[in-house]
Amino acid sequence: VMLCRQKLREFKQGHDVQGGSSDDKQGGASSDDDDEGGEPAEPRFVIDDEGQITFQDIIKDSLEEEVHAFMEEIEHNNIRKMHGAYCCPVCPFRAFGRLCQLSDHLRRHHVAAKQFVCSGKKQLKVILALHDSDSVRKENGADYLFRSAMLLRTQVVPPLDRNKSLIDKNLRLLLEKDGPRYVNQKALGEQIVARRVLNIYYDKSFAEMVYREIVLHHSSDIYMSYQVQSLKSSIFKTLEHSQEFLCLSIDATLKVCMTVQGQANYRASAQTRNAACFDDEHSLRRVLTIRGRTGAVLGMVPVPSEESPKIKESLRNLFSNQALFQVRYLATDNPSPKLFRELKEICPNLSCLSLDPVHLAIVYEYAQWGKKTAGSKVLRCLLHKMNQVAPNMRSSSWGPLFTGTAPPSLTRDEERARHLITDGSMGATRAKRILDNLHPDSPLFCRITFIEALAALCATYPREVSRKVTGSNKEIRKVLWAATAPDRLEWLRNN
């Protein structure tokens, strides 16, 4: 029935256009001239200050025509029962047991005084949205009552009581990522998980979409807002109470800041870097990440470089005095006596620095195109021993903590084993025996065990250690050899 009515309407519109064009030809005036000289078209609806929607006559005529068309269908007995009742085609949920009741409902309630909508303001808003959609598509919209009722009937699950005409109090507008929709109020909190701010309901997908857009365009307003700053303060107080700052691990990454506009590439010449909008002194080249005792991320801050004064300044600006007083151990990929002295000024209880054992494995895998190989697994197993403890031994069994001054020189056996790293000349049988006897759950008790294990690794996986690290252009065997220098070994053994 709806399809026949639509075809009839299209035929009438086409006939009117043809008749109008012939009249224009007879009168000698073009439609373009009328458009240029005529007044602008009136809006088809008006929304007052209280949010009341009032349709203009052209839409009211369409709605009235739609109601009369259904009245004619009832008179010709073309309406059939659905689910044991006669459903009102222009109401979302109203239904009747007898056909005469449906006819009386259309005649008494779908009248011009109510703009032919008796279910409430929400169906009027749906009609308004359908009209806007048709206007954007440049389509001649029709059947707004039927289409709006079908839309609400499809969206609202479970359906509302069919004996009630007014449905506004039982519907809520839910904002989702794919668009807004009306839902049954009873479904909120049961079938639908949503949050409410005043009268606005939204789900998780919509919140994530809005938050992502806000962060991209107004992130500073979010981070500096009272709510976020209060949350940050509360989190840091909890971390201080749980001694999270006892042991820190810091590292800086370079790739994140390479896309920052206004500063030259760090590989460019000094002249090029200083000629950029941000010179070398004011460019932010790295992002410094600080992790705590349990691995919690305590801070992420852009820094110009990994120089000791810059790291000291970053920690001082990020953490309170109480947090800095807790720091006793700090792991980094480049410990030095200068860094220890600088940090000791703001962390009076700092006992030592240590060389982060994971960094060596990261460099190894970076040369393997980011893949974990057989050699990298052996290296990670060896470095894992640096973090193990012996329950029956005291920390003094490994000697005093190294602070960067006067590292013990390598013994003759250690020098000989270190030489085997560069040439990979350790025998295959001996190398296999050393690697087979690595027990990852027990600590390393002496330096020569670590040096011999690296020499065995180079002898067992010569192709892997011959690859070069991108950027530094050094072979992996050279990197491993440098890791066995006296000071690097002592920083590593501080773990």
Short mmCIF file of C-alpha atoms in Angstrom, two decimals:
data_model
loop_
_atom_site.label_atom_id
_atom_site.label_comp_id
_atom_site.label_asym_id
_atom_site.label_seq_id
_atom_site.Cartn_x
_atom_site.Cartn_y
_atom_site.Cartn_z
CA VAL A 1 0.00 0.00 0.00
CA MET A 2 2.81 2.39 0.92
CA LEU A 3 4.59 1.66 -2.37
CA CYS A 4 1.44 2.35 -4.42
CA ARG A 5 0.87 5.64 -2.61
CA GLN A 6 4.48 6.68 -3.21
CA LYS A 7 4.25 5.88 -6.95
CA LEU A 8 1.00 7.84 -7.21
CA ARG A 9 2.59 10.84 -5.47
CA GLU A 10 5.61 10.73 -7.82
CA PHE A 11 3.25 10.61 -10.81
CA LYS A 12 1.32 13.66 -9.55
CA GLN A 13 4.53 15.59 -8.90
CA GLY A 14 5.81 14.79 -12.39
CA HIS A 15 2.49 15.88 -13.90
CA ASP A 16 2.59 19.18 -11.96
CA VAL A 17 6.14 19.86 -13.11
CA GLN A 18 5.21 19.24 -16.75
CA GLY A 19 2.15 21.45 -16.47
CA GLY A 20 4.12 24.19 -14.77
CA SER A 21 6.83 24.13 -17.42
CA SER A 22 4.26 24.47 -20.22
CA ASP A 23 2.68 27.42 -18.44
CA ASP A 24 6.08 29.05 -18.17
CA LYS A 25 6.63 28.61 -21.89
CA GLN A 26 3.29 30.19 -22.65
CA GLY A 27 3.94 33.10 -20.31
CA GLY A 28 7.45 33.65 -21.64
CA ALA A 29 9.12 33.46 -18.20
CA SER A 30 11.70 30.91 -17.05
CA SER A 31 11.82 29.22 -13.68
CA ASP A 32 15.40 30.41 -13.19
CA ASP A 33 14.22 34.02 -13.39
CA ASP A 34 11.57 33.28 -10.79
CA ASP A 35 14.17 31.76 -8.44
CA GLU A 36 16.53 34.69 -8.83
CA GLY A 37 13.90 37.38 -8.35
CA GLY A 38 11.66 35.61 -5.83
CA GLU A 39 11.82 35.68 -2.05
CA PRO A 40 13.74 32.95 -0.18
CA ALA A 41 11.74 29.85 0.70
CA GLU A 42 10.18 29.76 4.15
CA PRO A 43 11.48 27.15 6.61
CA ARG A 44 9.33 24.06 6.82
CA PHE A 45 9.38 23.94 10.62
CA VAL A 46 9.93 26.31 13.57
CA ILE A 47 11.46 25.49 16.98
CA ASP A 48 10.63 28.05 19.66
CA ASP A 49 12.63 28.91 22.79
CA GLU A 50 10.96 26.14 24.79
CA GLY A 51 11.87 23.50 22.23
CA GLN A 52 8.35 23.14 20.82
CA ILE A 53 8.34 22.01 17.19
CA THR A 54 5.79 23.57 14.84
CA PHE A 55 5.59 22.33 11.26
CA GLN A 56 4.67 24.63 8.40
CA ASP A 57 1.65 23.98 6.21
CA ILE A 58 3.54 22.05 3.55
CA ILE A 59 4.60 19.36 6.04
CA LYS A 60 1.25 19.44 7.82
CA ASP A 61 -0.49 18.81 4.52
CA SER A 62 1.76 15.80 3.95
CA LEU A 63 1.01 14.41 7.42
CA GLU A 64 -2.74 15.00 6.97
CA GLU A 65 -2.67 13.26 3.62
CA GLU A 66 -0.93 10.32 5.24
CA VAL A 67 -3.58 10.02 7.97
CA HIS A 68 -6.43 10.27 5.43
CA ALA A 69 -4.79 7.57 3.31
CA PHE A 70 -4.81 5.17 6.24
CA MET A 71 -8.40 6.09 7.01
CA GLU A 72 -9.32 5.08 3.47
CA GLU A 73 -7.48 1.79 3.91
CA ILE A 74 -9.55 1.10 7.03
CA GLU A 75 -12.79 1.94 5.22
CA HIS A 76 -11.85 -0.52 2.47
CA ASN A 77 -10.97 -3.10 5.13
CA ASN A 78 -7.36 -3.39 3.88
CA ILE A 79 -5.84 -3.45 7.38
CA ARG A 80 -4.89 -6.85 8.78
CA LYS A 81 -4.10 -7.93 12.33
CA MET A 82 -0.49 -8.25 13.47
CA HIS A 83 0.23 -10.35 16.56
CA GLY A 84 -3.48 -10.51 17.32
CA ALA A 85 -4.17 -6.76 17.17
CA TYR A 86 -4.74 -3.91 14.75
CA CYS A 87 -1.61 -1.74 14.96
CA CYS A 88 -1.84 1.97 14.33
CA PRO A 89 0.50 2.53 11.37
CA VAL A 90 1.39 6.08 12.43
CA CYS A 91 1.94 5.37 16.15
CA PRO A 92 5.05 3.55 17.33
CA PHE A 93 3.30 1.05 19.65
CA ARG A 94 -0.47 1.74 19.84
CA ALA A 95 -2.65 -1.23 18.93
CA PHE A 96 -6.35 -2.15 19.25
CA GLY A 97 -8.42 -5.27 19.42
CA ARG A 98 -11.07 -4.07 16.94
CA LEU A 99 -10.82 -2.19 13.67
CA CYS A 100 -13.45 0.36 14.70
CA GLN A 101 -11.29 1.33 17.67
CA LEU A 102 -8.34 1.99 15.36
CA SER A 103 -10.56 4.12 13.10
CA ASP A 104 -11.85 6.11 16.07
CA HIS A 105 -8.26 6.60 17.32
CA LEU A 106 -7.09 8.03 13.98
CA ARG A 107 -10.09 10.33 13.74
CA ARG A 108 -9.89 11.71 17.31
CA HIS A 109 -6.14 11.87 18.07
CA HIS A 110 -4.28 12.28 14.77
CA VAL A 111 -5.64 15.75 14.15
CA ALA A 112 -4.19 19.08 13.05
CA ALA A 113 -4.28 20.48 16.60
CA LYS A 114 -1.67 17.87 17.59
CA GLN A 115 0.16 18.14 14.26
CA PHE A 116 -1.19 14.61 13.55
CA VAL A 117 1.17 13.13 16.18
CA CYS A 118 -0.35 11.90 19.44
CA SER A 119 2.61 9.98 20.89
CA GLY A 120 4.54 13.04 22.07
CA LYS A 121 7.45 15.29 21.25
CA LYS A 122 9.96 12.49 20.62
CA GLN A 123 8.19 11.27 17.49
CA LEU A 124 8.07 14.89 16.30
CA LYS A 125 11.85 15.04 16.71
CA VAL A 126 12.23 11.85 14.69
CA ILE A 127 10.07 13.36 11.93
CA LEU A 128 12.26 16.46 12.02
CA ALA A 129 15.41 14.31 11.69
CA LEU A 130 13.92 12.37 8.77
CA HIS A 131 13.01 15.63 7.05
CA ASP A 132 16.57 16.95 7.51
CA SER A 133 17.98 13.72 6.13
CA ASP A 134 15.75 13.93 3.05
CA SER A 135 16.70 17.57 2.53
CA VAL A 136 20.41 16.77 2.65
CA ARG A 137 19.89 14.04 0.05
CA LYS A 138 17.75 16.42 -2.03
CA GLU A 139 14.85 13.99 -1.92
CA ASN A 140 11.14 14.76 -1.70
CA GLY A 141 10.34 13.21 1.66
CA ALA A 142 7.02 11.61 2.44
CA ASP A 143 5.34 9.16 4.82
CA TYR A 144 6.97 10.81 7.83
CA LEU A 145 4.42 9.45 10.29
CA PHE A 146 4.82 5.88 9.10
CA ARG A 147 8.63 6.08 8.83
CA SER A 148 9.06 7.66 12.26
CA ALA A 149 6.79 5.07 13.86
CA MET A 150 8.71 2.23 12.20
CA LEU A 151 12.03 3.70 13.35
CA LEU A 152 10.94 3.92 16.98
CA ARG A 153 9.34 0.48 16.80
CA THR A 154 12.64 -0.97 15.56
CA GLN A 155 14.91 0.80 18.05
CA VAL A 156 12.96 0.44 21.29
CA VAL A 157 13.44 -3.04 22.74
CA PRO A 158 11.53 -4.33 24.65
CA PRO A 159 8.48 -2.60 23.12
CA LEU A 160 6.29 -0.29 25.18
CA ASP A 161 2.74 -0.91 26.35
CA ARG A 162 0.42 -0.91 23.32
CA ASN A 163 -2.43 0.59 25.36
CA LYS A 164 -0.64 3.94 25.85
CA SER A 165 -0.40 6.66 23.26
CA LEU A 166 1.98 9.04 25.07
CA ILE A 167 5.43 7.47 25.19
CA ASP A 168 7.81 10.35 25.95
CA LYS A 169 8.27 9.44 29.63
CA ASN A 170 9.23 5.87 28.73
CA LEU A 171 11.90 6.71 26.13
CA ARG A 172 15.45 7.94 26.57
CA LEU A 173 17.82 9.19 23.89
CA LEU A 174 21.06 7.17 23.97
CA LEU A 175 24.19 8.55 22.29
CA GLU A 176 26.33 5.85 20.66
CA LYS A 177 29.34 5.81 18.37
CA ASP A 178 27.17 4.92 15.35
CA GLY A 179 24.62 7.63 16.13
CA PRO A 180 21.77 8.44 18.54
CA ARG A 181 18.80 6.17 19.12
CA TYR A 182 15.82 5.97 21.43
CA VAL A 183 15.73 3.13 23.96
CA ASN A 184 13.31 1.82 26.54
CA GLN A 185 13.96 3.42 29.92
CA LYS A 186 13.65 0.03 31.65
CA ALA A 187 16.43 -1.42 29.47
CA LEU A 188 18.99 1.06 30.83
CA GLY A 189 21.17 -0.66 33.40
CA GLU A 190 19.89 -4.11 32.45
CA GLN A 191 20.21 -4.81 28.73
CA ILE A 192 22.02 -1.53 27.96
CA VAL A 193 25.10 -0.33 29.86
CA ALA A 194 25.12 3.46 29.80
CA ARG A 195 26.06 6.46 31.90
CA ARG A 196 24.01 9.55 32.60
CA VAL A 197 24.93 13.22 32.84
CA LEU A 198 21.76 15.15 33.72
CA ASN A 199 19.35 13.93 31.00
CA ILE A 200 22.05 12.80 28.56
CA TYR A 201 22.69 9.06 28.29
CA TYR A 202 25.74 7.68 26.49
CA ASP A 203 27.54 4.35 26.21
CA LYS A 204 31.25 3.48 26.30
CA SER A 205 31.77 3.67 22.53
CA PHE A 206 30.45 7.25 22.39
CA ALA A 207 32.55 8.31 25.39
CA GLU A 208 35.71 6.89 23.81
CA MET A 209 34.98 8.65 20.52
CA VAL A 210 34.37 12.02 22.20
CA TYR A 211 37.40 11.63 24.46
CA ARG A 212 39.61 10.84 21.48
CA GLU A 213 38.44 13.96 19.65
CA ILE A 214 38.87 16.13 22.74
CA VAL A 215 42.38 14.84 23.37
CA LEU A 216 43.36 15.58 19.78
CA HIS A 217 42.05 19.15 19.83
CA HIS A 218 41.78 20.27 23.48
CA SER A 219 44.20 18.02 25.39
CA SER A 220 45.75 20.85 27.43
CA ASP A 221 42.31 21.83 28.76
CA ILE A 222 41.77 18.26 29.92
CA TYR A 223 45.15 17.71 31.54
CA MET A 224 45.07 21.03 33.40
CA SER A 225 41.46 20.71 34.54
CA TYR A 226 40.70 20.50 38.24
CA GLN A 227 39.34 16.96 37.98
CA VAL A 228 42.43 15.53 36.27
CA GLN A 229 44.85 17.41 38.51
CA SER A 230 42.99 16.17 41.60
CA LEU A 231 43.13 12.61 40.27
CA LYS A 232 46.85 12.97 39.59
CA SER A 233 47.49 14.26 43.12
CA SER A 234 45.51 11.38 44.63
CA ILE A 235 47.40 8.79 42.55
CA PHE A 236 50.80 10.17 43.55
CA LYS A 237 49.86 10.16 47.23
CA THR A 238 48.92 6.49 46.91
CA LEU A 239 52.21 5.72 45.15
CA GLU A 240 54.19 7.50 47.85
CA HIS A 241 52.34 5.58 50.56
CA SER A 242 53.14 2.23 48.89
CA GLN A 243 56.88 3.03 48.51
CA GLU A 244 56.67 2.96 44.70
CA PHE A 245 59.65 5.33 44.40
CA LEU A 246 62.05 3.00 46.22
CA CYS A 247 63.47 1.67 42.95
CA LEU A 248 63.20 3.64 39.70
CA SER A 249 63.97 2.67 36.12
CA ILE A 250 64.45 5.44 33.54
CA ASP A 251 64.80 5.23 29.79
CA ALA A 252 64.43 7.64 26.87
CA THR A 253 63.02 6.92 23.43
CA LEU A 254 63.95 8.89 20.35
CA LYS A 255 61.47 7.91 17.66
CA VAL A 256 58.41 9.55 19.24
CA CYS A 257 59.87 13.07 18.96
CA MET A 258 61.18 12.74 15.41
CA THR A 259 57.85 14.00 14.01
CA VAL A 260 57.75 17.17 16.12
CA GLN A 261 57.46 20.12 13.75
CA GLY A 262 59.88 23.04 13.89
CA GLN A 263 63.02 21.16 14.88
CA ALA A 264 65.59 19.58 12.59
CA ASN A 265 66.52 15.90 12.56
CA TYR A 266 68.99 14.95 15.27
CA ARG A 267 71.28 13.49 12.60
CA ALA A 268 71.54 16.81 10.74
CA SER A 269 74.58 19.03 11.06
CA ALA A 270 74.89 21.48 13.94
CA GLN A 271 74.38 24.37 11.55
CA THR A 272 71.12 22.90 10.23
CA ARG A 273 69.83 22.07 13.71
CA ASN A 274 70.50 25.57 15.04
CA ALA A 275 68.94 27.20 11.96
CA ALA A 276 65.58 25.49 12.60
CA CYS A 277 62.65 27.20 14.30
CA PHE A 278 63.69 25.49 17.55
CA ASP A 279 67.45 25.36 17.83
CA ASP A 280 69.42 22.52 19.36
CA GLU A 281 69.11 23.91 22.87
CA HIS A 282 65.31 24.19 22.82
CA SER A 283 64.47 21.10 20.73
CA LEU A 284 62.80 18.16 22.46
CA ARG A 285 64.57 15.08 21.12
CA ARG A 286 63.48 12.34 23.50
CA VAL A 287 60.68 11.25 25.81
CA LEU A 288 61.96 10.22 29.23
CA THR A 289 59.95 7.44 30.88
CA ILE A 290 60.20 6.70 34.61
CA ARG A 291 58.91 3.44 36.04
CA GLY A 292 58.56 2.54 39.70
CA ARG A 293 59.18 -0.46 41.91
CA THR A 294 56.21 -2.45 40.57
CA GLY A 295 56.58 -1.25 36.97
CA ALA A 296 54.01 1.56 37.28
CA VAL A 297 54.67 4.46 34.90
CA LEU A 298 55.41 7.40 37.18
CA GLY A 299 56.19 9.95 34.50
CA MET A 300 56.65 10.62 30.80
CA VAL A 301 58.29 13.93 29.92
CA PRO A 302 59.96 15.28 26.74
CA VAL A 303 63.61 16.25 27.24
CA PRO A 304 66.26 17.79 24.97
CA SER A 305 68.81 15.07 25.77
CA GLU A 306 69.77 12.38 28.28
CA GLU A 307 72.43 14.52 29.90
CA SER A 308 72.67 14.28 33.69
CA PRO A 309 71.44 17.84 34.43
CA LYS A 310 68.37 17.34 32.21
CA ILE A 311 67.44 14.08 33.95
CA LYS A 312 67.95 15.71 37.34
CA GLU A 313 65.74 18.65 36.37
CA SER A 314 63.00 16.35 35.05
CA LEU A 315 62.85 14.28 38.24
CA ARG A 316 62.81 17.40 40.40
CA ASN A 317 59.89 18.88 38.44
CA LEU A 318 57.89 15.66 38.32
CA PHE A 319 58.08 14.35 41.89
CA SER A 320 57.62 15.75 45.37
CA ASN A 321 60.37 15.88 47.98
CA GLN A 322 58.78 12.97 49.82
CA ALA A 323 58.94 10.83 46.66
CA LEU A 324 62.56 11.79 45.97
CA PHE A 325 63.53 10.90 49.55
CA GLN A 326 62.25 7.35 48.92
CA VAL A 327 64.58 6.70 45.96
CA ARG A 328 67.39 4.27 46.87
CA TYR A 329 68.08 2.49 43.57
CA LEU A 330 67.88 3.74 40.00
CA ALA A 331 68.38 1.71 36.80
CA THR A 332 69.31 3.34 33.50
CA ASP A 333 70.87 2.33 30.19
CA ASN A 334 73.78 4.75 30.62
CA PRO A 335 74.91 5.06 34.26
CA SER A 336 77.86 7.31 35.05
CA PRO A 337 79.58 8.88 38.08
CA LYS A 338 78.30 12.31 36.99
CA LEU A 339 74.69 11.11 36.85
CA PHE A 340 75.08 9.54 40.29
CA ARG A 341 76.39 12.81 41.75
CA GLU A 342 73.65 14.89 40.11
CA LEU A 343 70.85 12.63 41.33
CA LYS A 344 72.37 12.37 44.78
CA GLU A 345 71.69 16.09 45.23
CA ILE A 346 67.92 15.65 44.89
CA CYS A 347 67.70 12.01 46.12
CA PRO A 348 69.73 12.03 49.36
CA ASN A 349 69.00 8.35 50.09
CA LEU A 350 70.19 7.12 46.67
CA SER A 351 72.54 4.16 47.21
CA CYS A 352 73.59 3.31 43.68
CA LEU A 353 72.86 3.31 39.97
CA SER A 354 72.64 0.13 37.96
CA LEU A 355 72.85 -0.73 34.28
CA ASP A 356 69.45 -1.83 33.03
CA PRO A 357 70.00 -5.46 31.94
CA VAL A 358 67.08 -5.45 29.48
CA HIS A 359 68.65 -2.73 27.31
CA LEU A 360 71.38 -5.03 25.97
CA ALA A 361 68.78 -7.56 24.80
CA ILE A 362 66.76 -4.78 23.14
CA VAL A 363 69.80 -3.65 21.13
CA TYR A 364 70.51 -7.27 20.15
CA GLU A 365 66.96 -7.81 18.86
CA TYR A 366 66.94 -4.41 17.16
CA ALA A 367 69.78 -5.66 14.95
CA GLN A 368 67.67 -8.76 14.15
CA TRP A 369 64.88 -6.55 12.70
CA GLY A 370 62.97 -6.64 15.97
CA LYS A 371 62.66 -10.44 16.06
CA LYS A 372 63.37 -12.74 18.98
CA THR A 373 66.00 -15.21 17.79
CA ALA A 374 67.65 -18.21 19.41
CA GLY A 375 70.60 -16.04 20.37
CA SER A 376 68.41 -13.31 21.89
CA LYS A 377 66.61 -15.90 24.03
CA VAL A 378 69.96 -17.08 25.41
CA LEU A 379 71.01 -13.48 26.06
CA ARG A 380 67.76 -12.70 27.88
CA CYS A 381 68.22 -15.83 29.99
CA LEU A 382 71.73 -14.68 30.90
CA LEU A 383 70.60 -11.13 31.73
CA HIS A 384 67.70 -12.51 33.76
CA LYS A 385 70.27 -13.96 36.16
CA MET A 386 71.37 -10.41 37.00
CA ASN A 387 68.06 -9.78 38.77
CA GLN A 388 67.99 -13.01 40.78
CA VAL A 389 68.71 -13.33 44.49
CA ALA A 390 70.18 -16.07 46.67
CA PRO A 391 68.02 -16.45 49.81
CA ASN A 392 70.91 -17.80 51.88
CA MET A 393 73.33 -14.98 51.00
CA ARG A 394 73.56 -11.33 52.01
CA SER A 395 74.04 -8.46 49.58
CA SER A 396 77.54 -7.94 50.97
CA SER A 397 78.54 -11.28 49.39
CA TRP A 398 78.81 -9.46 46.06
CA GLY A 399 80.98 -6.74 47.56
CA PRO A 400 80.21 -3.02 47.97
CA LEU A 401 77.85 -1.22 45.60
CA PHE A 402 79.65 0.43 42.71
CA THR A 403 79.29 4.21 42.53
CA GLY A 404 81.46 4.90 39.49
CA THR A 405 84.91 5.35 41.03
CA ALA A 406 87.88 2.96 40.51
CA PRO A 407 86.25 -0.13 38.97
CA PRO A 408 88.23 -3.35 39.62
CA SER A 409 90.42 -4.24 36.63
CA LEU A 410 89.81 -7.42 34.66
CA THR A 411 91.86 -10.45 35.61
CA ARG A 412 93.94 -12.33 33.07
CA ASP A 413 91.27 -15.03 32.73
CA GLU A 414 88.59 -12.39 32.25
CA GLU A 415 90.69 -10.63 29.59
CA ARG A 416 91.21 -13.92 27.78
CA ALA A 417 87.48 -14.74 27.87
CA ARG A 418 86.65 -11.22 26.70
CA HIS A 419 88.95 -11.66 23.70
CA LEU A 420 86.90 -14.73 22.71
CA ILE A 421 83.84 -12.47 22.27
CA THR A 422 85.40 -10.50 19.41
CA ASP A 423 86.84 -13.42 17.42
CA GLY A 424 84.24 -16.08 18.35
CA SER A 425 86.97 -18.70 18.72
CA MET A 426 85.59 -20.56 21.73
CA GLY A 427 85.29 -24.27 21.04
CA ALA A 428 81.86 -25.57 20.15
CA THR A 429 81.87 -28.24 22.88
CA ARG A 430 82.85 -25.77 25.59
CA ALA A 431 80.35 -23.19 24.35
CA LYS A 432 77.53 -25.75 24.39
CA ARG A 433 78.45 -26.86 27.92
CA ILE A 434 78.42 -23.28 29.21
CA LEU A 435 75.05 -22.44 27.65
CA ASP A 436 73.50 -25.71 28.82
CA ASN A 437 74.55 -25.01 32.40
CA LEU A 438 72.90 -21.58 32.51
CA HIS A 439 70.30 -21.68 35.27
CA PRO A 440 68.09 -18.59 34.83
CA ASP A 441 66.71 -18.76 38.38
CA SER A 442 70.09 -18.49 40.11
CA PRO A 443 72.22 -15.31 40.30
CA LEU A 444 75.68 -14.74 38.79
CA PHE A 445 78.32 -14.96 41.48
CA CYS A 446 81.36 -13.77 39.48
CA ARG A 447 82.17 -11.64 36.45
CA ILE A 448 83.97 -14.33 34.46
CA THR A 449 80.80 -16.45 34.29
CA PHE A 450 79.03 -13.60 32.50
CA ILE A 451 81.96 -12.95 30.12
CA GLU A 452 82.33 -16.64 29.23
CA ALA A 453 78.58 -16.93 28.58
CA LEU A 454 78.76 -14.03 26.10
CA ALA A 455 81.78 -15.65 24.41
CA ALA A 456 79.83 -18.92 24.13
CA LEU A 457 76.89 -17.00 22.63
CA CYS A 458 79.15 -15.46 19.96
CA ALA A 459 80.64 -18.86 19.12
CA THR A 460 77.23 -20.57 18.88
CA TYR A 461 75.40 -17.88 16.86
CA PRO A 462 78.08 -16.22 14.67
CA ARG A 463 75.61 -15.00 12.01
CA GLU A 464 73.46 -13.16 14.53
CA VAL A 465 76.34 -11.40 16.29
CA SER A 466 77.81 -10.34 12.93
CA ARG A 467 74.79 -8.16 12.14
CA LYS A 468 75.12 -4.41 12.64
CA VAL A 469 72.92 -2.18 14.76
CA THR A 470 71.10 0.44 12.71
CA GLY A 471 72.32 3.92 13.57
CA SER A 472 75.53 3.13 15.44
CA ASN A 473 76.62 0.76 12.62
CA LYS A 474 78.37 -1.52 15.12
CA GLU A 475 78.38 -5.29 15.02
CA ILE A 476 76.55 -7.02 17.85
CA ARG A 477 79.78 -8.73 18.94
CA LYS A 478 81.31 -5.25 19.44
CA VAL A 479 78.31 -4.21 21.55
CA LEU A 480 78.65 -7.35 23.70
CA TRP A 481 82.40 -6.76 24.02
CA ALA A 482 81.76 -3.20 25.24
CA ALA A 483 79.28 -4.53 27.81
CA THR A 484 82.13 -6.46 29.48
CA ALA A 485 84.23 -3.36 30.21
CA PRO A 486 85.15 -3.14 33.92
CA ASP A 487 82.87 -0.21 34.74
CA ARG A 488 79.94 -1.60 32.71
CA LEU A 489 80.26 -4.94 34.48
CA GLU A 490 80.18 -3.27 37.89
CA TRP A 491 77.16 -1.13 36.99
CA LEU A 492 75.46 -4.32 35.75
CA ARG A 493 76.34 -6.29 38.89
CA ASN A 494 74.70 -3.61 41.05
CA ASN A 495 71.40 -5.24 40.11
#
